[in-house]
Coordinates of C-alpha atoms in Angstrom, one line a residue:
X4 CA 0.6 0.1 -0.3
X5 CA 3.2 2.5 1.1
X6 CA 4.5 2.0 -2.4
X7 CA 1.3 2.5 -4.3
X8 CA 0.6 6.0 -2.3
X9 CA 3.6 6.7 -3.1
X10 CA 3.1 6.2 -6.8
X11 CA 0.4 7.8 -7.3
X12 CA 1.6 11.3 -5.2
X13 CA 5.0 10.5 -7.3
X14 CA 2.8 10.1 -10.6
X15 CA 0.3 13.7 -9.6
X16 CA 3.3 15.8 -8.7
X17 CA 4.9 15.1 -12.4
X18 CA 1.5 15.9 -13.8
X19 CA 0.8 19.2 -12.6
X20 CA 4.8 19.9 -13.4
X21 CA 4.0 19.1 -16.9
X22 CA 0.7 21.5 -16.7
X23 CA 2.6 24.0 -15.3
X24 CA 4.9 23.7 -18.2
X25 CA 3.1 24.2 -20.8
X26 CA 0.5 26.9 -19.6
X27 CA 3.7 28.9 -19.2
X28 CA 4.3 31.0 -22.3
X29 CA 7.4 30.3 -24.4
X30 CA 9.5 33.3 -24.5
X31 CA 11.6 33.3 -27.4
X32 CA 15.3 33.9 -27.8
X33 CA 15.9 38.2 -27.8
X34 CA 17.0 38.8 -30.6
X35 CA 19.4 42.1 -31.2
X36 CA 17.7 44.6 -33.7
X37 CA 20.9 44.0 -36.1
X38 CA 19.7 39.4 -36.0
X39 CA 16.4 41.0 -36.4
X40 CA 16.4 44.0 -39.6
X41 CA 19.6 40.7 -40.9
X42 CA 16.0 37.9 -40.9
X43 CA 13.6 39.9 -42.1
X44 CA 16.1 41.0 -44.7
X45 CA 16.4 37.7 -45.2
X46 CA 12.8 36.6 -45.3
X47 CA 11.9 39.4 -47.6
X48 CA 14.2 38.7 -50.2
X49 CA 13.8 35.6 -50.5
X50 CA 9.8 36.5 -50.4
X51 CA 9.9 39.0 -53.3
X52 CA 13.3 37.8 -55.3
X53 CA 14.5 41.6 -54.2
X54 CA 17.8 42.1 -55.5
X55 CA 21.3 43.0 -53.7
X56 CA 21.1 46.5 -53.3
X57 CA 17.5 46.8 -52.8
X58 CA 17.9 43.8 -49.5
X59 CA 21.1 46.4 -48.6
X60 CA 18.7 49.5 -48.5
X61 CA 15.6 47.3 -46.8
X62 CA 18.0 46.0 -43.4
X63 CA 18.7 49.7 -43.6
X64 CA 15.6 51.1 -42.7
X65 CA 14.6 47.3 -40.7
X66 CA 17.7 48.1 -38.4
X67 CA 17.0 51.6 -37.8
X68 CA 13.1 50.8 -37.0
X69 CA 14.3 48.7 -34.9
X70 CA 16.8 50.3 -33.1
X71 CA 14.4 53.0 -32.4
X72 CA 11.4 49.9 -31.0
X73 CA 14.8 49.2 -28.2
X74 CA 15.3 52.9 -27.5
X75 CA 11.8 53.3 -27.0
X76 CA 11.3 50.5 -25.1
X77 CA 14.4 51.6 -22.6
X78 CA 12.5 55.3 -22.8
X79 CA 9.7 53.6 -21.5
X80 CA 11.1 51.2 -18.9
X81 CA 12.8 53.9 -17.4
X82 CA 9.8 56.3 -16.8
X83 CA 7.6 53.0 -15.8
X84 CA 10.1 53.0 -12.6
X85 CA 10.3 56.6 -12.0
X86 CA 6.9 57.1 -12.1
X87 CA 5.5 56.2 -8.3
X88 CA 1.5 56.9 -9.3
X89 CA -0.4 54.6 -11.9
X90 CA -1.2 55.7 -15.5
X91 CA -5.3 56.3 -15.5
X92 CA -6.9 54.2 -17.7
X93 CA -7.7 54.8 -21.2
X94 CA -4.0 56.5 -21.0
X95 CA -2.8 56.0 -24.7
X96 CA 0.6 57.8 -23.7
X97 CA 3.0 54.8 -24.4
X98 CA 1.8 54.6 -28.6
X99 CA 0.6 50.7 -28.5
X100 CA -3.1 51.8 -27.3
X101 CA -5.8 53.0 -29.2
X102 CA -5.2 54.9 -32.7
X103 CA -1.7 56.8 -33.3
X104 CA 1.4 57.0 -31.0
X105 CA 5.0 56.8 -31.9
X106 CA 4.2 53.4 -33.0
X107 CA 2.4 54.0 -35.5
X108 CA 3.7 56.8 -36.7
X109 CA 7.1 55.0 -36.5
X110 CA 5.2 52.1 -38.5
X111 CA 4.4 54.3 -41.1
X112 CA 7.2 55.9 -41.7
X113 CA 9.3 52.3 -42.0
X114 CA 6.2 51.4 -44.9
X115 CA 7.1 54.9 -46.7
X116 CA 10.7 54.2 -46.6
X117 CA 9.8 50.6 -47.9
X118 CA 7.7 51.6 -50.8
X119 CA 10.2 53.5 -52.3
X120 CA 12.8 50.8 -52.0
X121 CA 10.5 48.1 -53.7
X122 CA 8.6 47.8 -57.1
X123 CA 4.7 48.4 -57.1
X124 CA 4.8 44.5 -57.7
X125 CA 7.0 43.6 -54.9
X126 CA 5.4 46.5 -52.6
X127 CA 1.5 45.2 -53.2
X128 CA 3.2 41.4 -52.6
X129 CA 5.3 42.5 -49.5
X130 CA 1.6 43.9 -48.1
X131 CA -0.8 41.1 -48.8
X132 CA 2.3 39.3 -46.8
X133 CA 2.1 41.5 -43.9
X134 CA -1.8 41.6 -44.0
X135 CA -1.8 37.3 -43.8
X136 CA 0.7 37.5 -41.0
X137 CA -1.3 40.5 -39.0
X138 CA -4.1 38.4 -39.3
X139 CA -2.8 34.7 -38.0
X140 CA -1.8 37.3 -34.5
X141 CA -5.3 38.5 -34.2
X142 CA -7.1 36.5 -31.4
X143 CA -10.2 34.6 -32.6
X144 CA -13.2 35.7 -32.1
X145 CA -13.8 32.8 -29.4
X146 CA -11.0 33.9 -27.6
X147 CA -12.1 37.6 -27.1
X148 CA -14.0 38.4 -24.3
X149 CA -17.3 38.5 -24.1
X150 CA -19.7 41.6 -22.9
X151 CA -22.8 40.2 -21.6

């Protein structure tokens, strides 16, 4: 009886450990702005058949954008540490909530820069692919909280 009890306790503990491990979000390795720019440039080069010159220009655009994002993130983290009071509900100062903000401005600027480098066909294909990717990242209707 003691062995059976020990077995069930061990099995129960392993079950909860397994559930806990799968429930935690998987953090992917943090990449540097250079690594992210290289990865995105490589992906666009393969998908859109970019020339060497186009790829170099696109990489510079991505690198600049990712460096700005990193600096903004660091600045937000610093300001959050300095603030002792919490932001009021609905505060849109971080640029991620609501319309506009620094993030949206940066993305629009990056999009315009990329548009100047690509041909019309390449740009059209890129915007279609980006839209599909954004759709995949949106929560599904059944995943969204429902108001009753």
